[in-house]
mmCIF file of C-alpha atoms in Angstrom:
data_model
loop_
_atom_site.group_PDB
_atom_site.id
_atom_site.type_symbol
_atom_site.label_atom_id
_atom_site.label_comp_id
_atom_site.label_asym_id
_atom_site.label_seq_id
_atom_site.Cartn_x
_atom_site.Cartn_y
_atom_site.Cartn_z
ATOM 1 C CA ALA A 159 118.250 45.432 136.688
ATOM 2 C CA ALA A 160 118.820 41.699 136.509
ATOM 3 C CA GLN A 161 116.203 39.862 134.495
ATOM 4 C CA VAL A 162 114.274 37.167 136.342
ATOM 5 C CA LEU A 163 114.224 34.019 134.288
ATOM 6 C CA THR A 164 111.473 31.431 134.216
ATOM 7 C CA ASP A 165 112.231 27.707 134.546
ATOM 8 C CA SER A 166 111.635 27.400 130.756
ATOM 9 C CA GLN A 167 114.141 30.159 129.994
ATOM 10 C CA ARG A 168 116.744 28.702 132.331
ATOM 11 C CA GLU A 169 116.346 25.269 130.747
ATOM 12 C CA ALA A 170 116.692 26.772 127.244
ATOM 13 C CA ALA A 171 119.734 28.752 128.244
ATOM 14 C CA GLY A 172 121.298 25.628 129.786
ATOM 15 C CA LEU A 173 120.712 23.570 126.602
ATOM 16 C CA LEU A 174 122.154 26.334 124.454
ATOM 17 C CA ARG A 175 125.223 26.589 126.728
ATOM 18 C CA ALA A 176 125.729 22.808 126.604
ATOM 19 C CA MET A 177 125.501 22.804 122.780
ATOM 20 C CA THR A 178 127.898 25.708 122.358
ATOM 21 C CA GLN A 179 130.445 24.248 124.792
ATOM 22 C CA HIS A 180 130.191 20.858 123.065
ATOM 23 C CA LEU A 181 130.824 22.326 119.638
ATOM 24 C CA ALA A 182 133.637 24.645 120.837
ATOM 25 C CA GLY A 183 135.368 21.819 122.617
ATOM 26 C CA LEU A 184 135.697 19.493 119.597
ATOM 27 C CA GLU A 185 139.125 19.220 117.963
ATOM 28 C CA SER A 186 137.633 18.066 114.676
ATOM 29 C CA PHE A 187 134.200 17.386 113.224
ATOM 30 C CA SER A 188 132.347 17.335 109.981
ATOM 31 C CA PHE A 189 128.731 17.621 109.002
ATOM 32 C CA ALA A 190 126.532 18.071 105.939
ATOM 33 C CA PHE A 191 123.502 20.273 105.686
ATOM 34 C CA ARG A 192 121.051 21.827 103.335
ATOM 35 C CA ASP A 193 120.045 25.459 103.714
ATOM 36 C CA GLY A 194 117.341 27.470 102.045
ATOM 37 C CA TYR A 195 116.715 31.142 101.792
ATOM 38 C CA ASP A 196 113.961 33.307 100.396
ATOM 39 C CA VAL A 197 114.548 36.019 97.869
ATOM 40 C CA VAL A 198 111.702 38.594 97.889
ATOM 41 C CA GLN A 199 110.731 39.539 94.361
ATOM 42 C CA PRO A 200 109.600 43.049 93.291
ATOM 43 C CA THR A 201 105.996 41.691 93.371
ATOM 44 C CA GLY A 202 106.428 40.650 97.025
ATOM 45 C CA GLN A 203 106.493 36.969 96.133
ATOM 46 C CA LYS A 204 109.186 34.935 97.969
ATOM 47 C CA ILE A 205 111.228 32.434 95.935
ATOM 48 C CA GLU A 206 113.258 29.869 97.793
ATOM 49 C CA PHE A 207 116.827 28.963 96.795
ATOM 50 C CA GLY A 208 119.251 26.671 98.550
ATOM 51 C CA GLU A 209 122.536 24.936 98.886
ATOM 52 C CA ALA A 210 123.926 21.643 100.136
ATOM 53 C CA ARG A 211 127.129 21.982 102.095
ATOM 54 C CA ARG A 212 129.728 19.626 103.547
ATOM 55 C CA VAL A 213 131.828 21.271 106.286
ATOM 56 C CA THR A 214 135.029 19.801 107.779
ATOM 57 C CA VAL A 215 136.751 21.460 110.715
ATOM 58 C CA ALA A 216 140.167 20.468 112.223
ATOM 59 C CA ARG A 217 141.190 22.923 114.911
ATOM 60 C CA PRO A 218 143.100 25.010 115.393
ATOM 61 C CA ASP A 219 143.656 26.000 111.735
ATOM 62 C CA ARG A 220 141.852 23.933 109.112
ATOM 63 C CA LEU A 221 138.512 24.314 107.360
ATOM 64 C CA ARG A 222 136.943 22.883 104.191
ATOM 65 C CA VAL A 223 133.479 23.945 102.978
ATOM 66 C CA GLU A 224 132.123 22.296 99.808
ATOM 67 C CA GLU A 225 128.921 23.807 98.435
ATOM 68 C CA VAL A 226 126.543 22.858 95.661
ATOM 69 C CA SER A 227 123.853 25.527 94.968
ATOM 70 C CA SER A 228 120.339 24.675 93.879
ATOM 71 C CA ASP A 229 121.298 25.606 90.280
ATOM 72 C CA GLY A 230 124.176 23.061 90.381
ATOM 73 C CA THR A 231 127.003 25.536 90.894
ATOM 74 C CA HIS A 232 129.977 24.040 92.845
ATOM 75 C CA ASP A 233 132.020 26.171 95.206
ATOM 76 C CA LEU A 234 134.869 25.322 97.540
ATOM 77 C CA ALA A 235 136.369 27.318 100.439
ATOM 78 C CA LEU A 236 139.494 26.235 102.269
ATOM 79 C CA PHE A 237 141.590 27.533 105.133
ATOM 80 C CA ASP A 238 145.034 26.049 105.790
ATOM 81 C CA GLY A 239 146.324 28.212 108.703
ATOM 82 C CA HIS A 240 148.029 30.577 106.287
ATOM 83 C CA HIS A 241 145.591 31.412 103.470
ATOM 84 C CA ILE A 242 141.890 31.379 102.596
ATOM 85 C CA PHE A 243 141.170 29.829 99.176
ATOM 86 C CA ILE A 244 137.922 30.177 97.219
ATOM 87 C CA LEU A 245 137.128 28.233 94.048
ATOM 88 C CA ASN A 246 134.119 28.492 91.795
ATOM 89 C CA ALA A 247 134.591 25.715 89.227
ATOM 90 C CA GLU A 248 131.787 26.700 86.857
ATOM 91 C CA GLU A 249 133.022 30.276 86.531
ATOM 92 C CA GLY A 250 136.669 29.252 86.552
ATOM 93 C CA VAL A 251 137.372 31.653 89.406
ATOM 94 C CA PHE A 252 140.073 30.999 92.026
ATOM 95 C CA ALA A 253 141.036 33.534 94.671
ATOM 96 C CA GLN A 254 143.308 33.406 97.704
ATOM 97 C CA ALA A 255 143.941 35.795 100.516
ATOM 98 C CA PRO A 256 146.604 35.627 103.177
ATOM 99 C CA GLN A 257 145.128 34.872 106.589
ATOM 100 C CA PRO A 258 147.612 33.440 109.097
ATOM 101 C CA GLY A 259 146.325 32.307 112.415
ATOM 102 C CA ILE A 260 143.553 30.229 113.892
ATOM 103 C CA LEU A 261 140.261 29.205 112.418
ATOM 104 C CA ASP A 262 138.226 31.653 114.521
ATOM 105 C CA ASP A 263 140.111 34.595 113.002
ATOM 106 C CA ALA A 264 139.850 33.182 109.474
ATOM 107 C CA ILE A 265 136.029 32.821 109.796
ATOM 108 C CA ALA A 266 135.733 36.390 111.096
ATOM 109 C CA TYR A 267 137.845 37.630 108.168
ATOM 110 C CA PHE A 268 135.894 35.535 105.654
ATOM 111 C CA VAL A 269 132.484 36.877 106.811
ATOM 112 C CA ARG A 270 133.250 40.381 108.047
ATOM 113 C CA ASP A 271 136.036 41.558 105.816
ATOM 114 C CA LEU A 272 135.547 39.578 102.581
ATOM 115 C CA ARG A 273 131.718 39.813 103.044
ATOM 116 C CA LEU A 274 131.243 36.189 101.832
ATOM 117 C CA ARG A 275 128.356 34.036 102.952
ATOM 118 C CA MET A 276 129.078 31.252 105.373
ATOM 119 C CA PRO A 277 125.844 30.000 106.980
ATOM 120 C CA LEU A 278 126.245 28.914 110.575
ATOM 121 C CA ALA A 279 129.762 30.384 110.736
ATOM 122 C CA LEU A 280 129.518 31.267 114.430
ATOM 123 C CA LEU A 281 128.848 27.635 115.233
ATOM 124 C CA LEU A 282 132.280 26.711 113.920
ATOM 125 C CA THR A 283 134.226 28.965 116.303
ATOM 126 C CA THR A 284 135.664 28.149 119.739
ATOM 127 C CA ARG A 285 134.450 31.598 120.828
ATOM 128 C CA LEU A 286 130.848 30.481 120.497
ATOM 129 C CA PRO A 287 130.135 29.860 124.204
ATOM 130 C CA GLU A 288 131.364 33.367 125.166
ATOM 131 C CA SER A 289 129.937 35.322 122.250
ATOM 132 C CA LEU A 290 126.412 33.887 121.860
ATOM 133 C CA PRO A 291 124.969 34.566 125.321
ATOM 134 C CA GLY A 292 125.894 38.275 125.122
ATOM 135 C CA ARG A 293 123.897 38.562 121.887
ATOM 136 C CA LEU A 294 120.706 37.081 123.320
ATOM 137 C CA ARG A 295 117.710 39.245 124.080
ATOM 138 C CA SER A 296 115.458 36.378 124.970
ATOM 139 C CA ILE A 297 115.431 32.575 124.915
ATOM 140 C CA ASP A 298 112.738 29.959 125.749
ATOM 141 C CA TYR A 299 112.142 26.234 125.726
ATOM 142 C CA VAL A 300 109.484 25.273 123.115
ATOM 143 C CA GLU A 301 109.130 21.527 123.339
ATOM 144 C CA ARG A 302 110.695 18.074 123.530
ATOM 145 C CA THR A 303 110.367 16.440 120.110
ATOM 146 C CA GLU A 304 112.084 14.160 117.619
ATOM 147 C CA ILE A 305 114.270 15.202 114.702
ATOM 148 C CA LEU A 306 115.805 12.759 112.239
ATOM 149 C CA GLY A 307 114.690 9.897 114.484
ATOM 150 C CA ARG A 308 116.545 11.299 117.535
ATOM 151 C CA PRO A 309 115.068 12.866 120.654
ATOM 152 C CA ALA A 310 115.618 16.619 120.713
ATOM 153 C CA HIS A 311 114.935 19.791 122.629
ATOM 154 C CA HIS A 312 113.418 22.635 120.633
ATOM 155 C CA ILE A 313 114.432 26.115 121.844
ATOM 156 C CA ALA A 314 113.774 29.587 120.373
ATOM 157 C CA GLY A 315 115.434 32.880 120.961
ATOM 158 C CA ARG A 316 115.992 36.399 119.782
ATOM 159 C CA ALA A 317 119.056 38.495 119.252
ATOM 160 C CA GLU A 318 119.383 42.019 117.971
ATOM 161 C CA ASN A 319 119.015 41.195 114.252
ATOM 162 C CA VAL A 320 117.891 37.560 114.225
ATOM 163 C CA ASP A 321 115.308 35.233 115.636
ATOM 164 C CA PHE A 322 116.563 31.692 115.836
ATOM 165 C CA GLN A 323 115.432 28.184 116.700
ATOM 166 C CA PHE A 324 117.596 25.208 117.566
ATOM 167 C CA TRP A 325 116.643 21.575 117.833
ATOM 168 C CA ILE A 326 119.347 20.174 120.068
ATOM 169 C CA GLU A 327 119.946 16.434 120.349
ATOM 170 C CA ASP A 328 119.105 15.084 123.779
ATOM 171 C CA GLY A 329 121.944 13.184 125.414
ATOM 172 C CA GLU A 330 125.719 13.307 125.891
ATOM 173 C CA ARG A 331 126.375 14.929 122.498
ATOM 174 C CA PRO A 332 124.162 18.030 122.243
ATOM 175 C CA TRP A 333 124.443 18.471 118.457
ATOM 176 C CA PRO A 334 122.258 21.029 116.699
ATOM 177 C CA LEU A 335 120.038 18.802 114.563
ATOM 178 C CA ARG A 336 118.065 21.614 112.944
ATOM 179 C CA VAL A 337 118.548 25.378 112.887
ATOM 180 C CA VAL A 338 116.132 28.090 111.683
ATOM 181 C CA ILE A 339 117.357 31.680 111.477
ATOM 182 C CA THR A 340 115.135 34.596 110.596
ATOM 183 C CA TYR A 341 116.841 37.837 109.707
ATOM 184 C CA VAL A 342 114.290 40.255 111.074
ATOM 185 C CA ASN A 343 115.696 43.355 109.269
ATOM 186 C CA SER A 344 115.752 41.824 105.834
ATOM 187 C CA PRO A 345 113.193 43.171 103.380
ATOM 188 C CA GLY A 346 110.021 41.081 103.085
#
């Protein structure tokens, strides 16, 4: 049976669609972000760790991700249309894997096959507008607010394994200004 959506749900779905289409339609872009994640200790206490990342995308086949972890470790991931390269300067580790093709395929290979972490990887793909709606179980509009001095729409949703929140910039460029993802099946 078709689900009847409320006005709030339709508004949230429209904002999410606009954001995904905007991101997928860009030929190139870059952004910097900080992420944090909790590690549940044997005592049940949660300890937060984090990273600062700088991501540069040039479609169809270029990606650069520079990472500095909270302990100061520097990592670099590159895709040049032919190979994926990973460098951990502190450990002196360099690896490369052949991966010809477009960026979308390289990101899938990086995350799925190599099992490496790439926060927000789905947001970097051109398949985002088609793949995200099919994963949604629910979505709703939370509020109009301000993030980083810019007007934004706060939406929240659920997928099979994650709950998420996006703060999407209001206006012609619907950038995600803030993202919160909760992995509901993770311990703790």
